[in-house]
Amino acid sequence: MQKRMLAAMLPVGQSDQPVRWQQQKSAQTRLRMIIAAMDCLVAGGYGGLTTQQVAERTGISRGAMHHHFPTRLELVTAVIDHVFYERMRLFLEDYLSELGRSTEGELVEIATAAHWRSVQTREYAAYLELAVAARTDPELQQFFEPVARRYDEVWISEMIESFPQWQAQWETMKLANDLAMVAHMGLLLNRPVMGEDRIDRVNALLSRVLRGLYQS
Amino acid sequence: MQKRMLAAMLPVGQSDQPVRWQQQKSAQTRLRMIIAAMDCLVAGGYGGLTTQQVAERTGISRGAMHHHFPTRLELVTAVIDHVFYERMRLFLEDYLSELGRSTEGELVEIATAAHWRSVQTREYAAYLELAVAARTDPELQQFFEPVARRYDEVWISEMIESFPQWQAQWETMKLANDLAMVAHMGLLLNRPVMGEDRIDRVNALLSRVLRGLYQS
DNA sequence: AATATAACCGGCGATATTGCCTGTTTTTTG
DNA sequence: CAAAAAACAGGCAATATCGCCGGTTATATT
């Protein structure tokens, strides 16, 4: 099931593995640049995503950079695709491994805990910077929002198919997912002010609320 | 009660009203610049808060700007103070007026609805941009976080004193407030993707959860 | 092996932003 | 009324970022 989700979010140009040396090297360099750009986002926000920084972190010249991504926006769009794909991949990897490890326990709590862990990854931090910047940058918004909507749709549809036991109350499932999503994002942004203790209490309340939702 | 809250968040230099013409004019110009800076934040994020834009929106030259705020950071700190103060003032104004208008009804729901309205103001949008930028900008963080913590403390302490009927379960009150705070922030950031319908449903669920919290 | 293609390097000009500086007008003070 | 102080205007150098270009090395094609 997770393969279908990932396939639906796969960045363009990554579907077929390269065989030529140059293609492989090119893909590697592109990936290193995208990861460097992600690090720039985490370190300095969208404003800190500068071509010089990316080139320096990647270890290549700005000339080579211009060869792979002629303009900054093209790099940004590649980062957008990569971030959404990796966000979903890492969540599925973590969630499914946790699902196999714990013999029993509430699925809702496992999924909620996995989601909370997923928002603490570097990929989510980069996504957050892009999402916030897209609200005030029309150029970025133009490329970010469509992908964000597609990611949301894939997430919802796959959630429905992955939990057939709750298919009857899939509206409730969507609602619970939305609440966890927005609450976790808010917790992350308020972490410096709130502190870990209050965050843990809110997460405990959230887990209790979501569990109750499915039982009603 | 609200006077004490506001006094605790009052920006420095605004406690005594100016009497001289020049002082008054200077204060007016400074305020216009701060408001223009807020508009810049809402329009283009923290990166869009540029001295040229502020001067242009205010209608003064960059030279006059340098007279009132020698450096960009000094303007930003003034904006920080103003945003927190206005955020609290607008919430209290709206909440208290709504409290006097509706003869009965749950206090929790009225407060929650008022808080949801408060996060849709221009002042909150500016606060959000500053809060997000402060996570990756050490310079901004240095001035933002202390004020944010003080705002949080004033909010909590005043909440406790304003609702003596729930003083016995003030831990629950803090928890409920935290959940509403983070959920509303997350809703706001996910609005472009989620859409109004899902937001309304999450808000309805949130209201139901918070009401239940106080009754248990 | 020779040519073509791709990856990569370093530098240039254009643009934008910041801080500071000099000069002018308006208000306050002695 | 003259001098001092404050509000305001416009310009200049320093810095940073972006897009682009010519040239170089490594790889692929025939």
Coordinates of C-alpha atoms (C1' of nucleotides) in Angstrom, one line a residue:
Chain A
M1 CA 0.0 0.0 0.0
Q2 CA 2.8 2.4 0.9
K3 CA 4.3 1.8 -2.5
R4 CA 1.3 3.3 -4.2
M5 CA 1.4 6.3 -1.9
L6 CA 5.0 7.0 -2.6
A7 CA 4.6 6.4 -6.3
A8 CA 1.9 9.1 -6.3
M9 CA 4.3 11.6 -4.7
L10 CA 7.5 10.6 -6.6
P11 CA 9.3 13.6 -8.0
V12 CA 9.4 13.7 -11.8
G13 CA 12.5 12.3 -13.3
Q14 CA 13.2 9.8 -10.5
S15 CA 11.0 7.0 -11.7
D16 CA 13.7 5.2 -13.9
Q17 CA 17.1 4.6 -12.4
P18 CA 19.9 6.0 -14.4
V19 CA 22.4 3.6 -16.0
R20 CA 25.0 5.9 -17.5
W21 CA 27.8 7.2 -15.4
Q22 CA 27.1 10.8 -16.2
Q23 CA 23.4 10.5 -15.6
Q24 CA 24.1 8.9 -12.3
K25 CA 26.6 11.5 -11.3
S26 CA 24.3 14.2 -12.4
A27 CA 21.4 12.8 -10.3
Q28 CA 23.7 12.4 -7.3
T29 CA 24.9 16.0 -7.6
R30 CA 21.3 17.2 -8.0
L31 CA 20.3 15.3 -4.9
R32 CA 23.2 16.7 -2.9
M33 CA 22.2 20.2 -4.0
I34 CA 18.6 19.6 -2.9
I35 CA 19.6 18.3 0.5
A36 CA 22.0 21.3 0.9
A37 CA 19.0 23.5 0.0
M38 CA 16.9 21.8 2.6
D39 CA 19.7 22.4 5.2
C40 CA 19.7 26.0 4.2
L41 CA 15.9 26.2 4.7
V42 CA 16.3 24.7 8.2
A43 CA 19.2 26.9 9.1
G44 CA 18.1 30.2 7.7
G45 CA 14.5 30.0 6.5
Y46 CA 13.4 30.6 2.9
G47 CA 15.4 33.8 2.9
G48 CA 18.5 31.9 3.8
L49 CA 18.1 29.6 0.8
T50 CA 20.7 31.4 -1.3
T51 CA 22.5 30.0 -4.3
Q52 CA 25.9 30.7 -2.8
Q53 CA 25.1 28.8 0.4
V54 CA 23.7 25.8 -1.6
A55 CA 26.8 25.7 -3.8
E56 CA 29.1 26.1 -0.8
R57 CA 27.4 23.3 1.2
T58 CA 27.2 21.0 -1.9
G59 CA 30.9 21.6 -2.6
I60 CA 30.5 22.8 -6.2
S61 CA 30.8 26.1 -7.9
R62 CA 28.0 28.4 -8.8
G63 CA 28.7 27.7 -12.4
A64 CA 28.0 24.0 -11.9
M65 CA 24.9 25.0 -10.0
H66 CA 23.7 27.0 -12.9
H67 CA 24.2 24.0 -15.1
H68 CA 21.9 21.7 -13.1
F69 CA 19.4 24.4 -12.0
P70 CA 19.5 27.4 -14.3
T71 CA 17.4 29.5 -11.9
R72 CA 16.9 29.5 -8.2
L73 CA 13.2 28.8 -8.6
E74 CA 13.9 25.6 -10.5
L75 CA 15.9 24.4 -7.5
V76 CA 13.1 25.4 -5.2
T77 CA 10.5 23.4 -7.1
A78 CA 12.8 20.4 -7.0
V79 CA 13.2 20.9 -3.2
I80 CA 9.4 21.1 -2.9
D81 CA 8.9 17.8 -4.6
H82 CA 11.6 16.1 -2.6
V83 CA 10.4 17.4 0.7
F84 CA 6.9 16.2 0.2
Y85 CA 8.1 12.8 -1.0
E86 CA 10.6 12.3 1.8
R87 CA 8.0 13.5 4.4
M88 CA 5.6 10.7 3.3
R89 CA 8.4 8.1 2.9
L90 CA 9.9 8.7 6.3
F91 CA 6.5 8.7 8.0
L92 CA 5.5 5.4 6.4
E93 CA 8.8 3.8 7.2
D94 CA 8.6 4.8 10.8
Y95 CA 4.9 4.0 11.2
L96 CA 5.0 0.6 9.6
S97 CA 8.1 -0.4 11.5
E98 CA 6.5 0.7 14.7
L99 CA 3.3 -1.2 13.7
G100 CA 5.3 -4.4 13.3
R101 CA 7.2 -4.0 16.5
S102 CA 4.3 -3.4 18.9
T103 CA 2.2 -6.5 19.1
E104 CA -0.9 -4.7 20.4
G105 CA -2.0 -1.3 21.4
E106 CA -4.3 1.3 19.9
L107 CA -3.7 2.0 16.2
V108 CA -4.7 5.6 16.8
E109 CA -2.1 6.2 19.4
I110 CA 0.6 4.5 17.3
A111 CA -0.3 6.6 14.3
T112 CA -0.5 9.8 16.4
A113 CA 2.8 9.2 18.0
A114 CA 4.4 8.5 14.6
H115 CA 2.9 11.7 13.2
W116 CA 4.4 13.7 16.1
R117 CA 7.8 12.1 15.4
S118 CA 7.4 12.9 11.7
V119 CA 7.0 16.6 12.3
Q120 CA 10.3 16.7 14.2
T121 CA 12.3 15.7 11.2
R122 CA 14.5 17.9 9.1
E123 CA 12.2 17.3 6.1
Y124 CA 9.2 18.6 8.0
A125 CA 11.2 21.7 9.2
A126 CA 12.0 22.4 5.6
Y127 CA 8.4 21.9 4.6
L128 CA 7.3 24.3 7.3
E129 CA 9.6 27.0 6.0
L130 CA 8.3 26.5 2.5
A131 CA 4.7 26.5 3.6
V132 CA 5.0 29.7 5.6
A133 CA 7.0 31.5 2.9
A134 CA 4.5 30.4 0.3
R135 CA 1.8 32.4 2.0
T136 CA 3.5 35.7 1.2
D137 CA 5.6 34.8 -1.9
P138 CA 3.3 34.5 -4.9
E139 CA 6.1 33.0 -7.0
L140 CA 6.7 30.2 -4.5
Q141 CA 3.0 29.8 -3.8
Q142 CA 2.4 29.1 -7.4
F143 CA 4.5 25.9 -7.2
F144 CA 4.0 25.0 -3.6
E145 CA 0.2 24.9 -3.2
P146 CA -0.6 22.5 -6.0
V147 CA 1.9 20.0 -4.6
A148 CA 0.6 20.5 -1.1
R149 CA -2.9 19.9 -2.3
R150 CA -1.9 16.7 -4.1
Y151 CA 0.0 15.5 -1.0
D152 CA -3.1 16.1 1.1
E153 CA -5.4 14.3 -1.3
V154 CA -3.0 11.3 -1.5
W155 CA -2.8 11.2 2.2
I156 CA -6.5 11.2 2.7
S157 CA -7.4 8.7 0.1
E158 CA -4.7 6.3 1.2
M159 CA -5.7 6.7 4.9
I160 CA -9.2 5.6 3.9
E161 CA -7.9 2.5 2.1
S162 CA -5.4 1.6 4.8
F163 CA -8.0 1.5 7.6
P164 CA -10.9 -0.4 6.1
Q165 CA -12.2 -1.2 9.6
W166 CA -13.1 2.5 10.0
Q167 CA -14.3 3.0 6.5
A168 CA -17.8 3.6 7.8
Q169 CA -16.7 6.6 9.8
W170 CA -14.1 8.0 7.4
E171 CA -15.4 11.5 8.1
T172 CA -14.4 11.1 11.7
M173 CA -11.1 9.8 10.6
K174 CA -10.4 12.8 8.4
L175 CA -11.5 15.1 11.3
A176 CA -9.2 13.4 13.7
N177 CA -6.3 13.6 11.3
D178 CA -6.9 17.3 10.7
L179 CA -6.9 18.0 14.4
A180 CA -3.6 16.1 14.9
M181 CA -2.1 17.8 11.9
V182 CA -2.8 21.4 12.9
A183 CA -2.1 20.8 16.6
H184 CA 1.3 19.2 15.9
M185 CA 2.2 22.1 13.7
G186 CA 1.2 24.6 16.3
L187 CA 3.0 22.7 19.0
L188 CA 6.2 22.8 16.9
L189 CA 6.0 26.5 16.3
N190 CA 5.2 27.3 20.0
R191 CA 7.9 25.0 21.3
P192 CA 10.4 27.7 22.2
V193 CA 7.8 29.5 24.4
M194 CA 5.8 26.6 25.7
G195 CA 8.5 24.2 26.7
E196 CA 8.5 20.4 26.6
D197 CA 6.2 19.8 29.7
R198 CA 3.3 21.7 28.3
I199 CA 3.9 20.1 24.9
D200 CA 3.7 16.6 26.5
R201 CA 0.5 17.5 28.2
V202 CA -1.2 18.7 25.1
N203 CA 0.0 15.6 23.2
A204 CA -1.5 13.4 26.0
L205 CA -4.8 15.3 25.7
L206 CA -4.7 15.0 22.0
S207 CA -4.2 11.3 22.1
R208 CA -7.0 10.9 24.6
V209 CA -9.4 13.0 22.4
L210 CA -8.5 11.2 19.2
R211 CA -9.0 7.8 20.9
G212 CA -12.4 8.9 22.1
L213 CA -13.4 10.1 18.7
Y214 CA -13.2 6.6 17.2
Q215 CA -15.1 5.0 20.0
S216 CA -18.1 7.2 19.7
Chain B
M1 CA -8.6 43.6 34.9
Q2 CA -7.7 44.1 31.2
K3 CA -6.0 47.3 32.1
R4 CA -3.5 45.5 34.2
M5 CA -2.9 43.0 31.3
L6 CA -2.4 45.8 28.8
A7 CA -0.1 47.8 31.2
A8 CA 2.1 44.7 31.6
M9 CA 2.5 44.5 27.8
L10 CA 2.8 48.3 27.1
P11 CA 5.7 49.1 24.8
V12 CA 8.4 51.2 26.5
G13 CA 8.0 55.0 25.9
Q14 CA 4.3 55.0 25.5
S15 CA 3.4 55.2 29.2
D16 CA 3.3 59.1 29.4
Q17 CA 1.5 61.0 26.7
P18 CA 3.6 63.6 25.0
V19 CA 2.8 67.3 25.4
R20 CA 5.1 69.0 22.9
W21 CA 4.2 69.2 19.3
Q22 CA 7.4 67.7 18.1
Q23 CA 7.2 64.8 20.5
Q24 CA 3.6 64.1 19.4
K25 CA 4.5 64.3 15.8
S26 CA 7.5 62.1 16.3
A27 CA 5.4 59.5 18.1
Q28 CA 2.8 59.7 15.3
T29 CA 5.5 59.2 12.7
R30 CA 7.0 56.3 14.6
L31 CA 3.6 54.7 15.0
R32 CA 2.9 55.1 11.3
M33 CA 6.2 53.5 10.5
I34 CA 5.5 50.6 12.8
I35 CA 2.1 50.0 11.2
A36 CA 3.7 50.2 7.8
A37 CA 6.3 47.6 8.9
M38 CA 3.4 45.4 10.0
D39 CA 1.9 45.7 6.6
C40 CA 5.2 44.8 5.1
L41 CA 5.3 41.7 7.2
V42 CA 1.8 40.6 6.2
A43 CA 2.5 41.3 2.6
G44 CA 5.9 39.9 2.1
G45 CA 7.0 38.1 5.3
Y46 CA 10.0 39.0 7.4
G47 CA 12.2 39.1 4.3
G48 CA 9.8 41.7 2.8
L49 CA 10.2 44.0 5.8
T50 CA 12.7 46.3 4.1
T51 CA 13.5 49.9 5.0
Q52 CA 12.6 51.2 1.5
Q53 CA 9.2 49.6 1.6
V54 CA 8.5 50.9 5.1
A55 CA 9.6 54.5 4.2
E56 CA 7.5 54.3 1.0
R57 CA 4.4 53.1 2.8
T58 CA 4.8 55.6 5.5
G59 CA 5.3 58.4 3.0
I60 CA 8.6 59.7 4.4
S61 CA 12.2 59.6 3.1
R62 CA 14.8 57.0 4.2
G63 CA 16.7 59.8 5.8
A64 CA 13.8 60.6 8.2
M65 CA 13.5 56.9 8.8
H66 CA 17.1 56.7 9.9
H67 CA 16.4 59.6 12.3
H68 CA 13.6 57.7 14.1
F69 CA 15.1 54.2 13.8
P70 CA 18.8 54.3 13.1
T71 CA 19.0 50.6 12.3
R72 CA 16.5 48.2 10.9
L73 CA 16.7 46.0 14.0
E74 CA 15.5 48.9 16.2
L75 CA 12.4 49.2 14.1
V76 CA 11.9 45.5 14.3
T77 CA 12.0 45.5 18.1
A78 CA 9.5 48.3 18.2
V79 CA 7.3 46.3 15.9
I80 CA 7.6 43.3 18.2
D81 CA 6.4 45.2 21.2
H82 CA 3.6 46.8 19.3
V83 CA 2.4 43.5 17.8
F84 CA 2.2 41.8 21.2
Y85 CA 0.5 44.7 22.8
E86 CA -2.1 45.2 20.1
R87 CA -2.7 41.4 19.9
M88 CA -3.7 41.4 23.6
R89 CA -5.6 44.7 23.3
L90 CA -7.7 43.6 20.4
F91 CA -8.5 40.3 21.9
L92 CA -9.6 41.8 25.2
E93 CA -11.7 44.4 23.4
D94 CA -13.4 41.8 21.3
Y95 CA -13.8 39.3 24.0
L96 CA -15.2 41.7 26.6
S97 CA -17.6 43.3 24.2
E98 CA -18.9 39.9 23.1
L99 CA -19.1 38.9 26.8
G100 CA -21.4 41.9 27.5
R101 CA -23.5 41.3 24.4
S102 CA -24.4 37.7 24.9
T103 CA -26.5 37.4 28.0
E104 CA -25.8 33.7 28.5
G105 CA -23.9 30.9 26.9
E106 CA -20.7 29.0 27.8
L107 CA -17.8 31.2 28.6
V108 CA -15.5 28.6 27.1
E109 CA -17.1 28.8 23.7
I110 CA -17.2 32.6 23.8
A111 CA -13.5 32.7 24.7
T112 CA -12.6 30.1 22.1
A113 CA -14.5 31.9 19.3
A114 CA -12.9 35.2 20.3
H115 CA -9.5 33.6 20.2
W116 CA -10.2 32.2 16.7
R117 CA -11.3 35.7 15.6
S118 CA -8.1 37.2 17.1
V119 CA -5.8 35.0 15.1
Q120 CA -7.4 36.3 11.9
T121 CA -6.3 39.9 12.5
R122 CA -3.5 41.7 10.8
E123 CA -1.6 41.9 14.1
Y124 CA -1.6 38.1 14.5
A125 CA -0.5 37.7 10.9
A126 CA 2.5 40.0 11.6
Y127 CA 3.2 38.1 14.9
L128 CA 3.2 34.8 13.0
E129 CA 5.7 36.0 10.5
L130 CA 8.0 37.2 13.3
A131 CA 7.6 34.0 15.3
V132 CA 8.5 31.9 12.3
A133 CA 11.4 34.1 11.3
A134 CA 12.7 34.2 14.9
R135 CA 13.2 30.4 14.7
T136 CA 16.0 30.7 12.1
D137 CA 17.2 34.3 12.7
P138 CA 19.3 34.5 15.9
E139 CA 19.3 38.3 15.8
L140 CA 15.6 38.4 15.7
Q141 CA 15.2 35.5 18.1
Q142 CA 17.3 37.4 20.7
F143 CA 14.6 40.2 20.9
F144 CA 11.5 38.2 20.0
E145 CA 11.6 35.3 22.5
P146 CA 11.8 37.2 25.7
V147 CA 8.8 39.3 24.7
A148 CA 6.9 36.2 23.7
R149 CA 7.6 34.5 27.0
R150 CA 6.5 37.6 28.9
Y151 CA 3.3 37.7 26.8
D152 CA 2.7 34.1 27.6
E153 CA 3.2 34.6 31.3
V154 CA 1.0 37.6 31.5
W155 CA -1.7 35.8 29.5
I156 CA -1.6 32.8 31.9
S157 CA -1.5 34.7 35.1
E158 CA -4.3 37.0 34.0
M159 CA -6.4 34.0 32.8
I160 CA -6.2 32.5 36.2
E161 CA -7.3 35.7 37.9
S162 CA -10.0 36.4 35.4
F163 CA -11.8 33.1 36.0
P164 CA -11.9 32.5 39.7
Q165 CA -14.7 30.0 39.3
W166 CA -12.2 27.6 37.7
Q167 CA -9.2 28.4 39.9
A168 CA -9.3 24.9 41.4
Q169 CA -8.6 23.4 38.0
W170 CA -6.3 26.0 36.6
E171 CA -4.0 23.3 35.2
T172 CA -6.9 22.1 33.1
M173 CA -7.5 25.7 32.1
K174 CA -3.9 26.1 30.9
L175 CA -4.1 22.9 29.0
A176 CA -7.3 23.9 27.2
N177 CA -5.8 27.2 26.4
D178 CA -2.6 25.6 25.0
L179 CA -4.6 23.3 22.8
A180 CA -6.7 26.1 21.4
M181 CA -3.6 28.2 20.8
V182 CA -1.7 25.6 18.9
A183 CA -4.7 24.3 17.0
H184 CA -5.7 27.8 15.8
M185 CA -2.2 28.5 14.7
G186 CA -2.1 25.2 12.7
L187 CA -5.5 25.9 11.2
L188 CA -4.4 29.3 10.0
L189 CA -1.2 27.9 8.4
N190 CA -3.1 25.0 6.7
R191 CA -6.0 27.1 5.6
P192 CA -4.9 27.3 1.9
V193 CA -4.8 23.5 1.7
M194 CA -7.6 22.5 4.0
G195 CA -10.3 25.0 3.0
E196 CA -13.0 26.5 5.2
D197 CA -15.2 23.5 5.6
R198 CA -12.6 21.3 7.2
I199 CA -11.5 24.3 9.4
D200 CA -15.1 24.8 10.6
R201 CA -15.3 21.1 11.5
V202 CA -12.0 21.1 13.4
N203 CA -13.2 24.3 15.2
A204 CA -16.5 22.6 16.2
L205 CA -14.6 19.6 17.5
L206 CA -12.2 21.8 19.4
S207 CA -15.1 23.7 21.0
R208 CA -16.7 20.4 22.0
V209 CA -13.4 19.0 23.4
L210 CA -12.7 22.2 25.4
R211 CA -16.2 22.3 26.8
G212 CA -15.9 18.7 27.9
L213 CA -12.6 19.4 29.6
Y214 CA -14.1 21.8 32.1
Q215 CA -16.9 19.6 33.0
S216 CA -14.8 16.6 33.9
Chain C
dA1 C1' 41.0 8.0 -32.3
dA2 C1' 38.2 12.1 -33.2
dT3 C1' 34.3 14.6 -32.4
dA4 C1' 30.3 15.8 -29.7
dT5 C1' 28.1 16.2 -25.4
dA6 C1' 27.8 16.9 -20.6
dA7 C1' 29.7 18.3 -16.0
dC8 C1' 32.1 21.9 -13.9
dC9 C1' 34.8 26.3 -12.8
dG10 C1' 35.5 31.4 -12.2
dG11 C1' 34.2 35.9 -13.1
dC12 C1' 31.1 39.9 -14.7
dG13 C1' 27.3 43.3 -14.6
dA14 C1' 22.7 44.4 -12.8
dT15 C1' 19.9 45.0 -9.0
dA16 C1' 18.6 45.7 -4.2
dT17 C1' 19.4 46.7 0.6
dT18 C1' 21.7 48.7 4.4
dG19 C1' 24.0 52.2 7.1
dC20 C1' 25.8 56.7 7.1
dC21 C1' 26.6 61.4 5.8
dT22 C1' 25.5 66.3 4.5
dG23 C1' 22.1 69.7 4.0
dT24 C1' 17.3 71.9 4.7
dT25 C1' 13.1 73.1 7.1
dT26 C1' 10.5 73.5 11.3
dT27 C1' 10.0 73.9 16.1
dT28 C1' 11.7 75.0 20.7
dT29 C1' 14.6 77.5 23.9
dG30 C1' 17.2 81.4 26.0
Chain D
dC1 C1' 14.7 87.6 17.9
dA2 C1' 18.8 84.6 17.5
dA3 C1' 20.6 80.2 18.5
dA4 C1' 20.0 75.4 19.4
dA5 C1' 17.6 71.2 18.6
dA6 C1' 14.7 68.2 16.3
dA7 C1' 12.3 66.4 12.1
dC8 C1' 13.1 65.5 7.5
dA9 C1' 15.2 65.0 2.5
dG10 C1' 18.4 63.0 -0.8
dG11 C1' 22.5 60.9 -2.1
dC12 C1' 26.7 57.7 -1.7
dA13 C1' 29.6 53.6 -0.7
dA14 C1' 29.6 48.8 0.9
dT15 C1' 27.7 44.5 0.6
dA16 C1' 25.1 40.6 -1.1
dT17 C1' 22.5 38.1 -4.4
dC18 C1' 21.1 36.7 -8.9
dG19 C1' 21.4 35.4 -13.8
dC20 C1' 24.5 34.7 -17.4
dC21 C1' 28.7 34.0 -20.1
dG22 C1' 33.3 32.0 -21.9
dG23 C1' 36.4 28.5 -20.9
dT24 C1' 38.1 23.8 -19.1
dT25 C1' 37.9 18.9 -18.0
dA26 C1' 35.7 14.5 -18.2
dT27 C1' 32.6 11.3 -20.5
dA28 C1' 30.0 9.4 -24.4
dT29 C1' 29.3 8.5 -29.4
dT30 C1' 30.7 6.9 -34.0

